[in-house]
Short mmCIF file of C-alpha atoms in Angstrom, two decimals:
data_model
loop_
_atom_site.label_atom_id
_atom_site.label_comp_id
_atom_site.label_asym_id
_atom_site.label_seq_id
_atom_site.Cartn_x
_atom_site.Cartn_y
_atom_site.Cartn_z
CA UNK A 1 49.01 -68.94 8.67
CA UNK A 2 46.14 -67.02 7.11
CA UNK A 3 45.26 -63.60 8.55
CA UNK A 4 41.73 -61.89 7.61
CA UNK A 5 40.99 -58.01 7.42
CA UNK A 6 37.50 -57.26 8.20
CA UNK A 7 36.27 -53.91 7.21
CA UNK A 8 34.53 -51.90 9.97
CA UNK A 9 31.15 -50.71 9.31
CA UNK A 10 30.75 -46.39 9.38
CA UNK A 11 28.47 -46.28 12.95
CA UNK A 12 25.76 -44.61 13.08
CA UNK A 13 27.63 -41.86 15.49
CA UNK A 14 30.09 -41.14 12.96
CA UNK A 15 26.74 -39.67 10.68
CA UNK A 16 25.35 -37.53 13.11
CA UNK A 17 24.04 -34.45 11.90
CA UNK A 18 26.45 -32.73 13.31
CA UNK A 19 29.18 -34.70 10.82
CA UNK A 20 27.06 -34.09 7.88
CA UNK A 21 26.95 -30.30 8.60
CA UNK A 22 30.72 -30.19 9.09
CA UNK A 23 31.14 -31.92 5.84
CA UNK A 24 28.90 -29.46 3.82
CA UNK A 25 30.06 -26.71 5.77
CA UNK A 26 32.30 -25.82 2.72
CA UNK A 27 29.31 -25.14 0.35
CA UNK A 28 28.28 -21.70 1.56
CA UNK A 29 30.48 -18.29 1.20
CA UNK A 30 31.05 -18.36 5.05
CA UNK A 31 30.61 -15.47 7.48
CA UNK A 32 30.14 -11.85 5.87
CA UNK A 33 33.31 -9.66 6.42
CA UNK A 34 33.63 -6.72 8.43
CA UNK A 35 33.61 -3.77 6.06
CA UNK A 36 33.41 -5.88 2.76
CA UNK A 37 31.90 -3.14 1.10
CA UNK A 38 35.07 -0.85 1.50
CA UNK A 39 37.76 -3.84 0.54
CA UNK A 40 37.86 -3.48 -2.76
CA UNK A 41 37.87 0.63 -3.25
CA UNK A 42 40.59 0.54 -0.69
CA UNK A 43 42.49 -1.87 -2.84
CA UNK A 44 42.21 0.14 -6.10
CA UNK A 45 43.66 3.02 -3.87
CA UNK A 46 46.33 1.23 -3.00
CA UNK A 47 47.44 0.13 -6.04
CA UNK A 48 46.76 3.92 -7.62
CA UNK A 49 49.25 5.64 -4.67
CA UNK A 50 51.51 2.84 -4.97
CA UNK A 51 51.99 2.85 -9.22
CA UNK A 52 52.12 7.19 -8.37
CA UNK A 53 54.88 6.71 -5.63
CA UNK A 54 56.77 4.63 -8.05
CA UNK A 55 56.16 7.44 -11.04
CA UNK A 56 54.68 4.77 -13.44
CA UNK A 57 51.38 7.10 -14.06
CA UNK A 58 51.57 10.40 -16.07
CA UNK A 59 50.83 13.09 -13.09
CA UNK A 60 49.07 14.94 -15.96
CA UNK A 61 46.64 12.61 -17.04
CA UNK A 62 46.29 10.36 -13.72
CA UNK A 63 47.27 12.73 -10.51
CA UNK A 64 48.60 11.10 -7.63
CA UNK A 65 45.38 10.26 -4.44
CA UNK A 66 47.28 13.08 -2.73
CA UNK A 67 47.20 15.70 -5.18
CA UNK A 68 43.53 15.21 -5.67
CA UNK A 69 42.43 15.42 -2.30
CA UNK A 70 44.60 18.55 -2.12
CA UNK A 71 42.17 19.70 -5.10
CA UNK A 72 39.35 18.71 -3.37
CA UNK A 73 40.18 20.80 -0.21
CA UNK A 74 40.76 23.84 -2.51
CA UNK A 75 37.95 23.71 -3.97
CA UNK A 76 35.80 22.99 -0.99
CA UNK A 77 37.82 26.25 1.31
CA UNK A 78 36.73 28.10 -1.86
CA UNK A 79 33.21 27.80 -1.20
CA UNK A 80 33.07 25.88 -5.36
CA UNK A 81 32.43 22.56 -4.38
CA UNK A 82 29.65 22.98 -1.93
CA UNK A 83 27.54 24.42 -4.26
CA UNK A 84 28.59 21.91 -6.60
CA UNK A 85 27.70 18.91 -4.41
CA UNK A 86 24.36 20.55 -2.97
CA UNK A 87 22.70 20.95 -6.72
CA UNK A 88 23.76 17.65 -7.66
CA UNK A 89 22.59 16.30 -4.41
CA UNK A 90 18.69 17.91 -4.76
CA UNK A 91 18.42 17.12 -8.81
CA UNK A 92 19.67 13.29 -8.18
CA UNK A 93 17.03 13.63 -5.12
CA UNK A 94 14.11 15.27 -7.12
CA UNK A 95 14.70 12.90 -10.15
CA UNK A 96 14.36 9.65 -7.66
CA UNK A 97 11.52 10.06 -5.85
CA UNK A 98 9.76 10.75 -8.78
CA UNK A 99 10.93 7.96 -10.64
CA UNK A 100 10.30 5.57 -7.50
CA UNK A 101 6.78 7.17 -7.03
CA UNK A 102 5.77 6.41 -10.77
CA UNK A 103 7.47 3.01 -11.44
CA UNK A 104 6.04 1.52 -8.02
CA UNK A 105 2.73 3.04 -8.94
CA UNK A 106 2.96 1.79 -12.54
CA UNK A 107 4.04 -1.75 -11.99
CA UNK A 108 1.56 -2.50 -8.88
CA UNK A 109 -1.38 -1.32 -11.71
CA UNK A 110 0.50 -3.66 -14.73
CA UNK A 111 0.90 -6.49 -11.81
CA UNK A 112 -2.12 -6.65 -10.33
CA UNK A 113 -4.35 -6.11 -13.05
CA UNK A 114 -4.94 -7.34 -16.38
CA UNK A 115 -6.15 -4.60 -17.74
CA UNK A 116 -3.71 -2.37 -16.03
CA UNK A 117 -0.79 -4.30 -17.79
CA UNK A 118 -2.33 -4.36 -21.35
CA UNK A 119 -2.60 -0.68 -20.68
CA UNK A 120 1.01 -0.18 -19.24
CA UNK A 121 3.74 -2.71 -19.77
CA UNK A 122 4.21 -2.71 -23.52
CA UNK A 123 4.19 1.38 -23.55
CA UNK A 124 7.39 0.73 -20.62
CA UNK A 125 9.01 -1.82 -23.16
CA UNK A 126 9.08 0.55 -26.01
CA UNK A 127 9.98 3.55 -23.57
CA UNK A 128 12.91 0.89 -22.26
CA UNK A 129 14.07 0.03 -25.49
CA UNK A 130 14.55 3.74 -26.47
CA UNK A 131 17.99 5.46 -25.28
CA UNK A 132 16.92 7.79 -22.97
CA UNK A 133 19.72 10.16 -23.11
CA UNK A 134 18.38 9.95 -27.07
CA UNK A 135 15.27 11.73 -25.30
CA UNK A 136 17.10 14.90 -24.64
CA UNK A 137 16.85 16.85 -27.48
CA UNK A 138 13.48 16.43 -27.47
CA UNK A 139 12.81 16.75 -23.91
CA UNK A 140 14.35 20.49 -24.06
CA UNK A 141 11.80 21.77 -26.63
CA UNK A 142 8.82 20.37 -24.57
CA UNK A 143 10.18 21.64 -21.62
CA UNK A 144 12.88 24.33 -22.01
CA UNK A 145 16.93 24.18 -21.08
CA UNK A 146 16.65 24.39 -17.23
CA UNK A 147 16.13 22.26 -14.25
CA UNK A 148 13.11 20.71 -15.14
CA UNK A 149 14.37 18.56 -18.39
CA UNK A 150 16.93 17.15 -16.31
CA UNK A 151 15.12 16.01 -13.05
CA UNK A 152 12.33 14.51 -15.69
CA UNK A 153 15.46 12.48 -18.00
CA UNK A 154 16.60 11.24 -14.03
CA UNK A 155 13.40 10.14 -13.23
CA UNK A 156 12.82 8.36 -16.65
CA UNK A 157 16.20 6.57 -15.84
CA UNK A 158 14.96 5.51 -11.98
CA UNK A 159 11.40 4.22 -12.82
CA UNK A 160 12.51 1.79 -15.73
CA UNK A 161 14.24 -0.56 -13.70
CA UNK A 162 11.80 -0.12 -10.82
CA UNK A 163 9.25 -1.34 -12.96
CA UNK A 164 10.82 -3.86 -14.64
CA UNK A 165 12.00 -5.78 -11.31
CA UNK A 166 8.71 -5.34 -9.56
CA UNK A 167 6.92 -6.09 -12.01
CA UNK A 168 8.78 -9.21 -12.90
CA UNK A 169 8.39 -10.03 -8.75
CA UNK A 170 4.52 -9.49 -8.81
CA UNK A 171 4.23 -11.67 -11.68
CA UNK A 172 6.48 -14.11 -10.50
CA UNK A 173 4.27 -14.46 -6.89
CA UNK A 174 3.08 -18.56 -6.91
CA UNK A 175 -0.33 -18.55 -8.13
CA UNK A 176 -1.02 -21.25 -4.96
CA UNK A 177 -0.72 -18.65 -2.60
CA UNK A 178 -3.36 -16.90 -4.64
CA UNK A 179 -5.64 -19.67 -4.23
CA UNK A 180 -4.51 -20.47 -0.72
CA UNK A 181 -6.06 -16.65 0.03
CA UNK A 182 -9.08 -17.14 -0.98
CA UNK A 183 -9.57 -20.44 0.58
CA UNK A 184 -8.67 -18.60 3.66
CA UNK A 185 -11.10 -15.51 2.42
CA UNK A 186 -8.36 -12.66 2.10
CA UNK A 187 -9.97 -9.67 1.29
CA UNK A 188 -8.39 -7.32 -1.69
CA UNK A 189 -5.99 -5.35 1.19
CA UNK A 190 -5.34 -8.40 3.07
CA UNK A 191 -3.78 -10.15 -0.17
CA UNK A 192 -2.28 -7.52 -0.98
CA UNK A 193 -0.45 -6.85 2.22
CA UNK A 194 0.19 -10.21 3.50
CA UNK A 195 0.87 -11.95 -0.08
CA UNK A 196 1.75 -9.13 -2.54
CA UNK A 197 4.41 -7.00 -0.73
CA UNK A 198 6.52 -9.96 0.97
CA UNK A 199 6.69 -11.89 -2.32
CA UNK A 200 7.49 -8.76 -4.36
CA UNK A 201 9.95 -6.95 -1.89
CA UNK A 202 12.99 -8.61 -2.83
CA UNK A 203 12.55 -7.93 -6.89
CA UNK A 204 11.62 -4.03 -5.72
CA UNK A 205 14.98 -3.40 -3.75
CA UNK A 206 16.64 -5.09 -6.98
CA UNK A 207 15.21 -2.44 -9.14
CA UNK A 208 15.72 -0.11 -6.57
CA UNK A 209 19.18 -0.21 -6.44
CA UNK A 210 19.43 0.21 -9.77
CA UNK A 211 17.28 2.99 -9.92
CA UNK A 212 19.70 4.83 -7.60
CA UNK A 213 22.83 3.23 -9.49
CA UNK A 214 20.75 5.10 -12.75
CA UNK A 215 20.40 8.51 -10.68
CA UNK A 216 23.64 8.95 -10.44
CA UNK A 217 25.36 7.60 -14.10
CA UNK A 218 22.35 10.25 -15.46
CA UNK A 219 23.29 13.11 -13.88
CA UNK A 220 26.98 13.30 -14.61
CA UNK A 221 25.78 13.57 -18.27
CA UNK A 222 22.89 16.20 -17.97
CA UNK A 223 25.22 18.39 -15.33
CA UNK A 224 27.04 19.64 -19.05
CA UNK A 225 24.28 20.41 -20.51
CA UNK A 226 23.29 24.70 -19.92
CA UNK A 227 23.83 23.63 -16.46
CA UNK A 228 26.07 26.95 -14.57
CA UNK A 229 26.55 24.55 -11.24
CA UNK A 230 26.91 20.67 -10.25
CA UNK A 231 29.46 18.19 -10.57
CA UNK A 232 28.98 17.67 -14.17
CA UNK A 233 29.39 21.08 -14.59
CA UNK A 234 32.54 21.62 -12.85
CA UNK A 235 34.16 18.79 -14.88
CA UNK A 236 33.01 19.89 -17.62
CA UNK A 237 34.71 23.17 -17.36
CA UNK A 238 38.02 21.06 -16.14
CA UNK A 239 37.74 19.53 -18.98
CA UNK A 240 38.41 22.95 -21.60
CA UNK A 241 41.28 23.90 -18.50
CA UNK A 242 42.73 20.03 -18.94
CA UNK A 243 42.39 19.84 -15.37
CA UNK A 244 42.70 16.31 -14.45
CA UNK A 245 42.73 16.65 -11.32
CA UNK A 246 39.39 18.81 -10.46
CA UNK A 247 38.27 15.67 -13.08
CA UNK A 248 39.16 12.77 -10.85
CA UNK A 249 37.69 15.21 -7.94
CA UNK A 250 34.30 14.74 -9.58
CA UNK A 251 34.40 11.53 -9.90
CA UNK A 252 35.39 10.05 -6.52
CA UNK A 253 32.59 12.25 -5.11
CA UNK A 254 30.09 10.70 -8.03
CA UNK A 255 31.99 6.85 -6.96
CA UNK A 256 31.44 7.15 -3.47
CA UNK A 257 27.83 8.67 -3.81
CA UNK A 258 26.78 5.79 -5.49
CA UNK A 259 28.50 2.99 -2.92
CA UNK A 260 26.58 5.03 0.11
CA UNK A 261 23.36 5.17 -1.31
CA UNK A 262 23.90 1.03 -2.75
CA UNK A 263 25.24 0.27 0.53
CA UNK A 264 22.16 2.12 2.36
CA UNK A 265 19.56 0.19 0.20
CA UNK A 266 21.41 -2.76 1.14
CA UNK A 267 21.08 -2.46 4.69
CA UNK A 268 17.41 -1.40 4.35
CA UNK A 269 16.94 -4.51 2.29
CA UNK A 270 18.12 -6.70 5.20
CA UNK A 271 16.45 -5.47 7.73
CA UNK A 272 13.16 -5.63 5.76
CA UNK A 273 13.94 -8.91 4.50
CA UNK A 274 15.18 -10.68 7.97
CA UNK A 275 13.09 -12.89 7.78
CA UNK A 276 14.98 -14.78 3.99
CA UNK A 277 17.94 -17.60 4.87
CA UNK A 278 20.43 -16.40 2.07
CA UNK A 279 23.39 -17.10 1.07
CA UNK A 280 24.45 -13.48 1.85
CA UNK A 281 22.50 -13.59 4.99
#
């Protein structure tokens, strides 16, 4: 006695969208976690208390989390690091919003017009390709040794990447919607605002988080130089005390400056942006 097996055709109920989503579901990174941001710092913490606690770092050149904040307190009851934190605070401040102001202006005149990038973008390629911290030296004899050579080196750092991503976004804008706007007769403002600025937004908050990224990694450097206040200043002098600690203080306050104002462009960007599907949506 023979038997046969029959195979059993997949029904169409069994490919339902709903089946096909399940099955791809794997593909994307999955929901965002709650405080993702703070995950990782809080990790490196961790393990920094944890190899102190077992006495596997020199306290001399790598003080314990506790001993630092108990240096930080000090020096903030003293009256030291207030002072400190409010001058580094108004130069990184200063230094942006002049380097935001002149790389948006300078890449929406090298996007949008010919002329305007023949005139521009190859003087921001050679300015790009020089150091800027190279700049200094010069920068103090046009300018002198005080606050104004520093806020005009932080603004140099901000408007290069600016530029560079929004410019790269304007450029990048489909030349059909271009011709779609003047089938529909856009004027000059209306293409501007309805084609321009959505299609370039998500290049500008690129650039402008590393503009504020560059604000920061600037000033740490021109804080030592003839500077008599500021975070770079106050390591600096650690530094000729060996001081680790008042070191380490400067730097946490530099590290978690720079995740709040990343983290605040962030947010900015996706509430501007609500309208993208992302993955990080």
């Amino acid at each position: 006695m023979t038997t046969t097996t029959t195979t059993v055709p997949v029904t169409a109920a069994e490919d339902t969208p709903a089946v096909r989503r399940r099955r791809r579901r794997g593909l994307a990174p999955g929901k965002r976690l709650p405080a993702s941001r703070i995950v990782g710092p809080a990790l490196f913490l961790a393990l920094w208390a944890a190899a102190s606690g077992a006495g596997q770092l020199d306290p001399g050149a790598i003080p314990a989390p506790w001993t630092v904040l108990k240096t930080a307190g000090h020096l903030w009851t003293d009256g030291t690091l207030p002072t400190d934190v409010r001058t580094s605070l108004e130069r990184a401040v200063y230094g942006f919003a002049l380097g935001l102001t002149a790389g948006v202006v300078l890449a929406l005149a090298a996007g949008l017009s010919r002329i305007g990038e023949a005139l521009i973008d190859g003087t921001v390629q050679l300015n790009r390709a020089i150091p800027t911290l190279g700049l200094i030296p010069l920068f103090i004899l046009w300018l002198g040794i005080g606050e104004t050579f520093k806020i005009a080196i932080i603004a140099i750092v901000v408007y290069i990447p600016i530029y560079l991503n929004l410019h790269a976004a304007l450029s990048g804008i489909d030349h059909r919607y271009v011709e779609l706007a003047e089938v529909q007769g856009l004027s000059r403002l209306q293409f501007v605002r309805q084609i321009v600025i959505p299609g370039a937004l998500p290049g500008f908050f690129v650039g402008l988080r590393l503009g504020v990224t560059g604000s920061w990694l600037s000033l740490v450097v021109l804080e030592q130089i003839n500077a008599t206040s500021g975070l770079g200043y106050m390591m600096f002098q650690a530094q000729n005390y060996g001081q680790s600690d008042v070191i380490l203080v400067g730097l946490l306050i530099y590290g978690v400056f720079g995740l709040v104002s990343d983290s605040a462009v962030r947010l900015v960007e996706r509430r501007v942006l609500s309208w993208r599907r992302t993955l990080s949506s």
